[in-house]
Coordinates of C-alpha atoms and ligand atoms in Angstrom, one line a residue:
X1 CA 210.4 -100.3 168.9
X2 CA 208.5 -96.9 169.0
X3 CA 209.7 -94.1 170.6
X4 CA 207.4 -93.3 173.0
X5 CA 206.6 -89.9 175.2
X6 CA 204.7 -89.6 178.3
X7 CA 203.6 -86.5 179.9
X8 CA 202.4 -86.2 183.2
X9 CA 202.6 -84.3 186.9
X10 CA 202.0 -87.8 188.5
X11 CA 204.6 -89.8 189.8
X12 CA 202.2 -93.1 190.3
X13 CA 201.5 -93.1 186.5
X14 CA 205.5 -92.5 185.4
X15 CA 206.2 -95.5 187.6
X16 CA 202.8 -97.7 185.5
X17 CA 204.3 -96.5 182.2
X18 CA 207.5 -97.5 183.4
X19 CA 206.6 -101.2 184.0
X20 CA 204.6 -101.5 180.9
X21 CA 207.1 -100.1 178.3
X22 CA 210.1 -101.5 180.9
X23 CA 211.4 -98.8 181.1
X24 CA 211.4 -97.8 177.4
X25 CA 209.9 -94.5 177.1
X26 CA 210.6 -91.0 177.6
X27 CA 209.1 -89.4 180.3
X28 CA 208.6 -85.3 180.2
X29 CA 209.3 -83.4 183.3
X30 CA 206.8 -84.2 186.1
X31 CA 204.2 -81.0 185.9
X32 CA 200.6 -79.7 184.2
X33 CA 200.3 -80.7 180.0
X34 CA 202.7 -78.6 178.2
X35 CA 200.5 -75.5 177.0
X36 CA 201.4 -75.8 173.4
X37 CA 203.6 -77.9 170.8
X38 CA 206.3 -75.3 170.8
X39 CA 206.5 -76.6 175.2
X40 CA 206.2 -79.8 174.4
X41 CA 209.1 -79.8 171.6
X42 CA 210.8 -77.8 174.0
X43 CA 210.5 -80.0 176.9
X44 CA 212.1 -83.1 174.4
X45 CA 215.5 -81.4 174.4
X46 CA 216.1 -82.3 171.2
X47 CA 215.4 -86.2 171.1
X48 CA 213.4 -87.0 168.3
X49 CA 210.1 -86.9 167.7
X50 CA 207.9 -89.5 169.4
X51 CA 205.6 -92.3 167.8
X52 CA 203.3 -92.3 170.9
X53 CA 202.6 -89.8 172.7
X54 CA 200.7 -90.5 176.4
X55 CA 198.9 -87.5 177.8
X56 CA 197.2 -87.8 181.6
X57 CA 194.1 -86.1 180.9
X58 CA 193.0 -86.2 184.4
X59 CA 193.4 -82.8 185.4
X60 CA 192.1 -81.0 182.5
X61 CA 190.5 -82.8 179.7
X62 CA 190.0 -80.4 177.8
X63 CA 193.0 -79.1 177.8
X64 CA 194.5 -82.6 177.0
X65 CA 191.8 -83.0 174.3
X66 CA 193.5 -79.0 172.3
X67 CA 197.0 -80.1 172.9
X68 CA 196.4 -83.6 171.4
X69 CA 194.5 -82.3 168.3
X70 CA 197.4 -79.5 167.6
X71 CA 200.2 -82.2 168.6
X72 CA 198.9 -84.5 165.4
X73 CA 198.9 -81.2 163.1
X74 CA 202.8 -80.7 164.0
X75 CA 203.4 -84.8 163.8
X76 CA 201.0 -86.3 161.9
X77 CA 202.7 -89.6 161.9
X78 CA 202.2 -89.9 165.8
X79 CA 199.7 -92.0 167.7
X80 CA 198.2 -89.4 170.9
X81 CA 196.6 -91.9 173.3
X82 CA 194.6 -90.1 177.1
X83 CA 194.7 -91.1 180.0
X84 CA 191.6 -90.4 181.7
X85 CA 187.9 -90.6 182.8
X86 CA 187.0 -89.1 179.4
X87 CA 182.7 -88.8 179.9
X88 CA 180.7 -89.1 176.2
X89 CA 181.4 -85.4 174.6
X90 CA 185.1 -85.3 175.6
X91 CA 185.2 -89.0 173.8
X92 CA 184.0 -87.4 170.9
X93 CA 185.9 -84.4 171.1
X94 CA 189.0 -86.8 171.2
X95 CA 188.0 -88.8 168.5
X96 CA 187.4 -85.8 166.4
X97 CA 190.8 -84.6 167.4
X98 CA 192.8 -87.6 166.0
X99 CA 193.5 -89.2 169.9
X100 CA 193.8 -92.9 169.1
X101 CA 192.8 -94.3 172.1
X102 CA 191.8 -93.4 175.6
X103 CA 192.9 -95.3 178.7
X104 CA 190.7 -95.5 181.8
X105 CA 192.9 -93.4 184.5
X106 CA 193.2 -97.3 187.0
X107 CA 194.3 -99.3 183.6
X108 CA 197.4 -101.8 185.0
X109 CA 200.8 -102.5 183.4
X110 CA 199.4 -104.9 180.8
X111 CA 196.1 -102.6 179.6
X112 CA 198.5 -99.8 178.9
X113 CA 201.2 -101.8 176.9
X114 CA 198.7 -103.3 174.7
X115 CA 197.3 -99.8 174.2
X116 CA 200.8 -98.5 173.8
X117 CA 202.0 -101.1 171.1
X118 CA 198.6 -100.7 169.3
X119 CA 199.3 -97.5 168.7
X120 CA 202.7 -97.9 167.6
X121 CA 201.7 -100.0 164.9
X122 CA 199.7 -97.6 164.1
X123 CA 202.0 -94.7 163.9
X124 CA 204.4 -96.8 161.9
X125 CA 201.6 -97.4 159.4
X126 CA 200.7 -93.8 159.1
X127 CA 204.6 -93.0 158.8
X128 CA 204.9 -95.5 155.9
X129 CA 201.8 -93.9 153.9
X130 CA 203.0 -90.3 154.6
X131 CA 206.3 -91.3 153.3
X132 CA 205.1 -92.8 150.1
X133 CA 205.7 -89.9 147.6
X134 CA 202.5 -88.7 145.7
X135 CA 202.0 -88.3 142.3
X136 CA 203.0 -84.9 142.6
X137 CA 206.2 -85.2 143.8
X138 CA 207.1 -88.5 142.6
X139 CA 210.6 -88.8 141.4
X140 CA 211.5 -85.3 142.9
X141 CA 215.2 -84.4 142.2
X142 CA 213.0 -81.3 142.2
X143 CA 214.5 -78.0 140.3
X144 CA 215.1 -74.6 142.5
X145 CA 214.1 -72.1 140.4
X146 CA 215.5 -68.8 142.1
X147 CA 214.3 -65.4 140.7
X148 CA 217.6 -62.5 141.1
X149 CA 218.2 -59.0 140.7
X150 CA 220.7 -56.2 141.6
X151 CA 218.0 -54.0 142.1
X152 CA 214.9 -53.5 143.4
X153 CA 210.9 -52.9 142.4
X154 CA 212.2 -54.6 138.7
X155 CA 209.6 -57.3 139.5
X156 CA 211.1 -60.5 140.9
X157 CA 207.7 -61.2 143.2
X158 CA 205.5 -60.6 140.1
X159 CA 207.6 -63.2 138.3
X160 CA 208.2 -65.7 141.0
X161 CA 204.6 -65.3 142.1
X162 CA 203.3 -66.2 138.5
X163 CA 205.9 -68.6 137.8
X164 CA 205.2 -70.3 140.8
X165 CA 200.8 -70.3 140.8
X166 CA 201.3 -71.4 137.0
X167 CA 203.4 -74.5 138.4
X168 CA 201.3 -75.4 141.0
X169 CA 198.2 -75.2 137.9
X170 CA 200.0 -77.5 135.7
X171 CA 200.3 -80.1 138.3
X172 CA 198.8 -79.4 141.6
X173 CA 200.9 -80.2 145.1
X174 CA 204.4 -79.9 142.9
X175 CA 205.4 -76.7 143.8
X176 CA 206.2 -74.4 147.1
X177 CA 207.3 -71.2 146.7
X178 CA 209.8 -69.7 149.2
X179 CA 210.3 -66.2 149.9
X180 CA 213.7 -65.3 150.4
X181 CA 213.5 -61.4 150.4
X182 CA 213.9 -62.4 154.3
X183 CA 213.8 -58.9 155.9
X184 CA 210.8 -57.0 153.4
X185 CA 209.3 -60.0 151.2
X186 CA 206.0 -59.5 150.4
X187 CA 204.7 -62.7 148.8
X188 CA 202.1 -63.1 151.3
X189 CA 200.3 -60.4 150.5
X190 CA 201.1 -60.9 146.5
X191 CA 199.5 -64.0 147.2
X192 CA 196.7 -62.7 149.0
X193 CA 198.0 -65.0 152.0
X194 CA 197.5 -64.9 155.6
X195 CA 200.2 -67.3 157.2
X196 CA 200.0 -69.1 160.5
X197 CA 203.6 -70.0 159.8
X198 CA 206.4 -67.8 158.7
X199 CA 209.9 -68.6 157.1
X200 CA 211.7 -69.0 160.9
X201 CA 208.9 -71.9 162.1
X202 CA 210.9 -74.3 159.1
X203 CA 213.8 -73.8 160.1
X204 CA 213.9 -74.3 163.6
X205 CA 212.2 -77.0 165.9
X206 CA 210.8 -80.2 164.5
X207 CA 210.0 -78.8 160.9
X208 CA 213.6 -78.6 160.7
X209 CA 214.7 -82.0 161.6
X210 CA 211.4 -83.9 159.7
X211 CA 210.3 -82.8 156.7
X212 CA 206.7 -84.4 157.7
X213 CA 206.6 -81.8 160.4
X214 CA 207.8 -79.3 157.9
X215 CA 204.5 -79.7 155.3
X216 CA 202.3 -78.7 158.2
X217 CA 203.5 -75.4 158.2
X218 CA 203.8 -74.4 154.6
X219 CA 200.5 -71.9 153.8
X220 CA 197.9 -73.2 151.5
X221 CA 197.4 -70.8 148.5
X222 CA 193.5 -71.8 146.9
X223 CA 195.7 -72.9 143.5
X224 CA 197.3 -75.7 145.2
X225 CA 200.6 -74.2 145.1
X226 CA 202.5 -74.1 149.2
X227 CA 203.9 -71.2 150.6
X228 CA 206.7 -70.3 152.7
X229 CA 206.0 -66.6 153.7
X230 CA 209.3 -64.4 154.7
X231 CA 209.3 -63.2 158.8
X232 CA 206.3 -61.5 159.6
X233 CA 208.7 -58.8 161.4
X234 CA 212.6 -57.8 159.6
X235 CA 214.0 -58.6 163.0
X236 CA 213.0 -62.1 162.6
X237 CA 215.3 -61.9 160.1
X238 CA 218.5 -62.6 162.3
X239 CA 217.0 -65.8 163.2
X240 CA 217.5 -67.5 159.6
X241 CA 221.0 -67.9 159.1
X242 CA 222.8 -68.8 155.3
X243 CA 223.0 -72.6 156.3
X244 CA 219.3 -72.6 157.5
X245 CA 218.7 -71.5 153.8
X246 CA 220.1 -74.0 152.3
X247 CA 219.1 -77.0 154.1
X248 CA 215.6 -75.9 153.9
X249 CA 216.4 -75.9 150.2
X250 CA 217.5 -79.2 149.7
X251 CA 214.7 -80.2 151.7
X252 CA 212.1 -78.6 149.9
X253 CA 214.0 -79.9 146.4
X254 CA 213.6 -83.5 147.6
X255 CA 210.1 -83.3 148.6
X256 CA 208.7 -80.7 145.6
X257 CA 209.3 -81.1 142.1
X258 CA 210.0 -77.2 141.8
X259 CA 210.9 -74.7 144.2
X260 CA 210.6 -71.2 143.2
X261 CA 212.6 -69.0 145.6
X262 CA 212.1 -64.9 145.1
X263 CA 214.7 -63.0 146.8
X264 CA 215.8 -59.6 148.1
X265 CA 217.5 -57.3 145.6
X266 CA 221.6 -57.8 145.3
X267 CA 223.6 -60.6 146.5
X268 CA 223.6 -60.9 150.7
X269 CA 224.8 -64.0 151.9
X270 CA 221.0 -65.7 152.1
X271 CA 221.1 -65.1 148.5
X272 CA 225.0 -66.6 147.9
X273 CA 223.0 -69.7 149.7
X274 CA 220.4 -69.8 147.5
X275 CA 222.2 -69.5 144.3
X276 CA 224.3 -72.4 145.4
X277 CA 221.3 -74.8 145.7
X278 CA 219.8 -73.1 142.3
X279 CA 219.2 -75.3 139.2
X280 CA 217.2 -72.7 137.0
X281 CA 218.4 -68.8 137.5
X282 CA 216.0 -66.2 136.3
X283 CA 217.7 -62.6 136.1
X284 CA 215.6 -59.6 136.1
X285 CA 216.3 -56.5 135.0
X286 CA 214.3 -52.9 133.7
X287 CA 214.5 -51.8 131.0
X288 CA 216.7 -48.3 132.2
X289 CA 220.5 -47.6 132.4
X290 CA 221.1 -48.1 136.4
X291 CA 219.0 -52.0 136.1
X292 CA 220.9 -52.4 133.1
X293 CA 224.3 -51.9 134.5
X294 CA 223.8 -53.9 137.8
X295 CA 222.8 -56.6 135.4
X296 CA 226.2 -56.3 133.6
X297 CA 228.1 -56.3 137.4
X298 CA 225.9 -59.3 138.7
X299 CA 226.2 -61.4 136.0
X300 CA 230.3 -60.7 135.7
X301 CA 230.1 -61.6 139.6
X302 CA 227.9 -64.6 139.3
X303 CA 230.5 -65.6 136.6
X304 CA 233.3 -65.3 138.8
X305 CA 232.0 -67.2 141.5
X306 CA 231.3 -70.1 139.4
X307 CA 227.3 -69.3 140.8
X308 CA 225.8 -68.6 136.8
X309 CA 223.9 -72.3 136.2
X310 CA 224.0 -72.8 132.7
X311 CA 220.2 -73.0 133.0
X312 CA 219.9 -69.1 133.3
X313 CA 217.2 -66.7 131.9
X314 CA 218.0 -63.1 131.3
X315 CA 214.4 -61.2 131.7
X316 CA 214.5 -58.0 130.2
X317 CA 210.9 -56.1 132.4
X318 CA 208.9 -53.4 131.7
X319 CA 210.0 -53.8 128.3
X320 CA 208.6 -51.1 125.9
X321 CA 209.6 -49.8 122.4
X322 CA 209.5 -46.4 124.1
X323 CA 212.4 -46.7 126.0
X324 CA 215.6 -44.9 125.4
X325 CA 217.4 -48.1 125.4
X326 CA 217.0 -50.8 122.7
X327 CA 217.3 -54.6 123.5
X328 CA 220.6 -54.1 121.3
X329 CA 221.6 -51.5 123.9
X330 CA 220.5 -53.8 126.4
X331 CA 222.4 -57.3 125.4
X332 CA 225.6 -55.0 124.3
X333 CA 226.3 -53.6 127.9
X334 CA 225.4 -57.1 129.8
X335 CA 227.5 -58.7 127.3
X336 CA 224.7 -61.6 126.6
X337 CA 220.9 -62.0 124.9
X338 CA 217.9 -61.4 126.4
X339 CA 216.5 -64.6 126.6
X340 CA 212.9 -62.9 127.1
X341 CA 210.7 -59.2 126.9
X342 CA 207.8 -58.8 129.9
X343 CA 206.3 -56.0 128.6
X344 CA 204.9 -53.0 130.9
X345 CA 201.0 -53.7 131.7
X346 CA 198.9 -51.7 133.6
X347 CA 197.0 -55.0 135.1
X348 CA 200.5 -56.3 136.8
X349 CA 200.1 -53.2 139.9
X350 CA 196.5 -54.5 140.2
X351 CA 197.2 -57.8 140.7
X352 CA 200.1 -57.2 143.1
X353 CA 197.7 -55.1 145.1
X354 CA 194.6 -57.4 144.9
X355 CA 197.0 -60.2 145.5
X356 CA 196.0 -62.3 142.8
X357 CA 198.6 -63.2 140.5
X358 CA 198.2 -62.7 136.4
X359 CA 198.4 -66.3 135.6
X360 CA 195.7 -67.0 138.7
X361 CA 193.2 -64.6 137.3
X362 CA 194.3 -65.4 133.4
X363 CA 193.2 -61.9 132.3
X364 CA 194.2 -61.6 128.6
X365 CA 197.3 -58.9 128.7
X366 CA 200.7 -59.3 127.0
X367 CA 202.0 -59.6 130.1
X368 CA 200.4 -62.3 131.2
X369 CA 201.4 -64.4 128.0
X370 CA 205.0 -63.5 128.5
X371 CA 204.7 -65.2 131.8
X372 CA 203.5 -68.2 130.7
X373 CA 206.0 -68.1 127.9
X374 CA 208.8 -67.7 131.0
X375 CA 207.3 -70.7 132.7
X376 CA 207.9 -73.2 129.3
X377 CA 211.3 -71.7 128.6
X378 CA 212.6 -72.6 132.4
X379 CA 210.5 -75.7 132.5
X380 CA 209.6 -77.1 129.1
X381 CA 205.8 -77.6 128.2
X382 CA 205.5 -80.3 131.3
X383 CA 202.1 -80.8 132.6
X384 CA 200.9 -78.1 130.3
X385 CA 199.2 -80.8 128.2
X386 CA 202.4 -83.0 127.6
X387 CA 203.8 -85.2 129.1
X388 CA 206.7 -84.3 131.5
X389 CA 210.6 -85.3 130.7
X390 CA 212.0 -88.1 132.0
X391 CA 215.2 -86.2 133.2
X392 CA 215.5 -82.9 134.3
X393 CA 219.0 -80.8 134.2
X394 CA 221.5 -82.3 136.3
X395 CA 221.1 -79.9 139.6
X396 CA 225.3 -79.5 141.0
X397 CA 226.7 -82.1 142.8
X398 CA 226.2 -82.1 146.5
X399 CA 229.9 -83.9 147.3
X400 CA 231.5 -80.5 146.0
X401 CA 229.6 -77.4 148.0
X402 CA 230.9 -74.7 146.9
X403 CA 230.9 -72.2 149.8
X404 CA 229.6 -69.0 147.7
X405 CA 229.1 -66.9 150.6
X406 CA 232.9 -67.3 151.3
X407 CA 234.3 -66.6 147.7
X408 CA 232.1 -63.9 147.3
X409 CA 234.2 -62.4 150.7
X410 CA 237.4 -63.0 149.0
X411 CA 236.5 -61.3 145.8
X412 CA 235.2 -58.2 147.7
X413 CA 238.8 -57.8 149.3
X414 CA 240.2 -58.6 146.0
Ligands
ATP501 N1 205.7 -55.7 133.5 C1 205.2 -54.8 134.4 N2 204.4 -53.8 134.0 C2 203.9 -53.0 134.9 N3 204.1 -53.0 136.2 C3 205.0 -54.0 136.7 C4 205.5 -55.0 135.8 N4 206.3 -55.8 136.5 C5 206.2 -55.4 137.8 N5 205.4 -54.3 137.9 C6 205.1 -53.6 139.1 O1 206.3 -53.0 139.6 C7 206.2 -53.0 141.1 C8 207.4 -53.8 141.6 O2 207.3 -55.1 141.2 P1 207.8 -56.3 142.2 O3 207.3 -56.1 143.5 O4 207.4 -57.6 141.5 O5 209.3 -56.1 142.1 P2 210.5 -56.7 143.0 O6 211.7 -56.8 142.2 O7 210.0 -57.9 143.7 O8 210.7 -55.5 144.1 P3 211.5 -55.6 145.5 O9 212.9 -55.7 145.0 O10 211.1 -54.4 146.2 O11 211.1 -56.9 146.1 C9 204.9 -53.7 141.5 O12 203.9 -52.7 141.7 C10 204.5 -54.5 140.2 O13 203.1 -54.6 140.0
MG502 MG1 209.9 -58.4 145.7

């Protein structure tokens, strides 16, 4: 039976609806339309989200006619059906907006049921299709591949950005990109990006109990690559806790066949939560004595907390034969190789600043085939003219979480 919603300030019509759905239906408080989605979510209470939705559009069409269109964008699955005396252009306005049928305002019992269950079946079509995974994201055990350091400015965002635009190249709609640097991230603006909807809209609300709802607000990038951008503001930050990471993680993973998380610098407890949902760890590190030695305490830590996947990537940045420090120096004090050299290119500042990413623009730089050459070592040559594996590492098993956040407390008192 479909779960449907009426809103309404009149009395007369709760009691119509009432006889044609007997009784089965949700009514919203008596009052004007909600003003927006985020009202009428709020005024659900938490039920879940309806299959029909019944506006009275008698008292401002218009209105009725906005809130309809935007209610489709948030559930795209729902039917919206009027009530009301709709004249040509608001018909068309409707129609345009998605509404899937309009009901004269002095329709009985019986006209409004049929139009009801119409538009049930209809809603339970459209869930059906928008369930059906795409070729994208077919088979999508997907991989998180989270981008680390102990410090900052060693170019986590340039990789994570290019990692994740190269992805999205190779096979377009597979890939969303989350940034994790919760407080300062600036993926939005690597990415040349201006977001509608920030980290806190998916995790909270309907995007965090549907993951239909929770496409709608990922940001488009032109490459075809989704984008969750961090809080607009770092006090937004306080409203994403550790768990809200990692459900939106396991999400994500089930819906994408790679999520590429970047993160802030060091290890705070959204980052614990994001290492324990990662499948492919990429470590970053300069190329000087204080990145160098982080490195060597972050990976001893990452070790003890059972958090280093064995699909890990040391990433040795700004790599140049100048430096004081050779790789020997380098793998000697971290006390493993360097798995690969981005060298230091004068086009990577540009492209952060222009927000478009190396391996968006393809100049021809050394840096820019390094990146690629990161992207095939973490993911193997899928989609890049090959076809892709039939299995991908086993991500850890769900049944044993493995409460990072709280080790990671332990150790410190240690
Ligand atoms: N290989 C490179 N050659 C030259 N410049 C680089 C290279 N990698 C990164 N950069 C530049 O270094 C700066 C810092 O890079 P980026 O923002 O990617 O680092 P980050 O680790 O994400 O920093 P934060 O910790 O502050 O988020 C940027 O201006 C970027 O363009
Ligand atoms: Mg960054």
């Amino acid at each position: 039976m479909s779960r449907i919603v009426l809103a309404t300030s009149s009395a007369e019509l709760r009691d119509r609806v009432h006889q044609a759905t007997a009784g089965a239906f949700l009514p919203l408080p008596l009052g004007p339309l909600p003003a927006d989605p985020a009202q009428f979510f709020a005024q659900l209470e938490g039920a879940p989200l309806p299959d029909v939705v019944l506006l009275d559009a008698r008292e401002d069409p218009a209105h009725a006619v906005s809130l309809a269109a935007r209610l489709q964008q948030h559930c795209p699955a729902a039917s919206v059906v009027l009530l009301g005396d709709q004249g040509p252009e608001t018909a068309l306005a409707a129609l345009r907006a998605g509404v899937r049928d309009i009901v004269p305002p002095g329709a009985g019992a019986a006209e409004i049921r049929l139009a009801l269950e119409l538009a049930g079946q209809s809603a339970q079509a459209r869930a059906a299709a928008l369930a059906e995974p795409t070729s994208a994201t077919a088979g999508a055990a997907g991989r998180v591949i989270s981008v680390v350091s102990p410090k900052g400015g060693v170019g986590k965002t340039t990789v994570a950005t290019n990692m994740a635009v190269e992805l999205a190249r190779r096979s377009p709609g597979s890939t969303v990109l989350v940034d994790l640097d919760i407080q300062f991230g600036d993926v939005a603006s690597a990415l040349d990006l201006e977001p509608e909807y920030f980290l806190v809209d998916t995790v909270q609300g309907p995007a965090k109990q549907d993951s239909m709802v929770l496409k709608t607000v990922l940001t488009q990038h032109p490459t075809g690559l989704h984008v969750i951008a961090a809080p607009d503001s770092p006090a937004d930050a306080d409203m994403v806790t550790s768990d809200d990471v990692a459900h939106l993680l396991r999400v994500l993973a089930s819906e994408f066949r790679h999520v590429v998380v970047d993160t802030a610098p060091g290890l705070s407890e959204h980052t614990l939560a994001v290492l324990d949902e990662t499948s492919d760890l990429v470590l970053v590190t300069s190329m000087d004595v204080p990145g160098v030695r982080g490195m060597r305490k972050e990976i001893d830590t990452l070790r003890r907390l059972d958090l280093l996947p064995p699909a890990h990537h040391v990433v040795l940045n700004f790599a140049s034969p100048k430096s004081l420090l050779t790789v020997a120096d380098v793998e000697f004090t971290i006390g493993t190789g360097v798995d690969l050299q981005l060298p230091r290119s004068k086009a990577a500042p540009d492209s952060i600043d222009q927000g478009v990413p190396l391996l968006q623009s393809g100049v021809r730089d050394p840096l820019t085939r390094a990146l690629r050459a990161l992207v095939d070592r973490v993911v193997g040559t899928e989609d890049s003219g090959q076809p892709a594996p039939d299995s991908y590492p086993t991500r850890r098993s769900r049944s044993q979480p493995r409460r990072a956040a709280s080790r990671w407390r332990r150790t410190k008192v240690a």
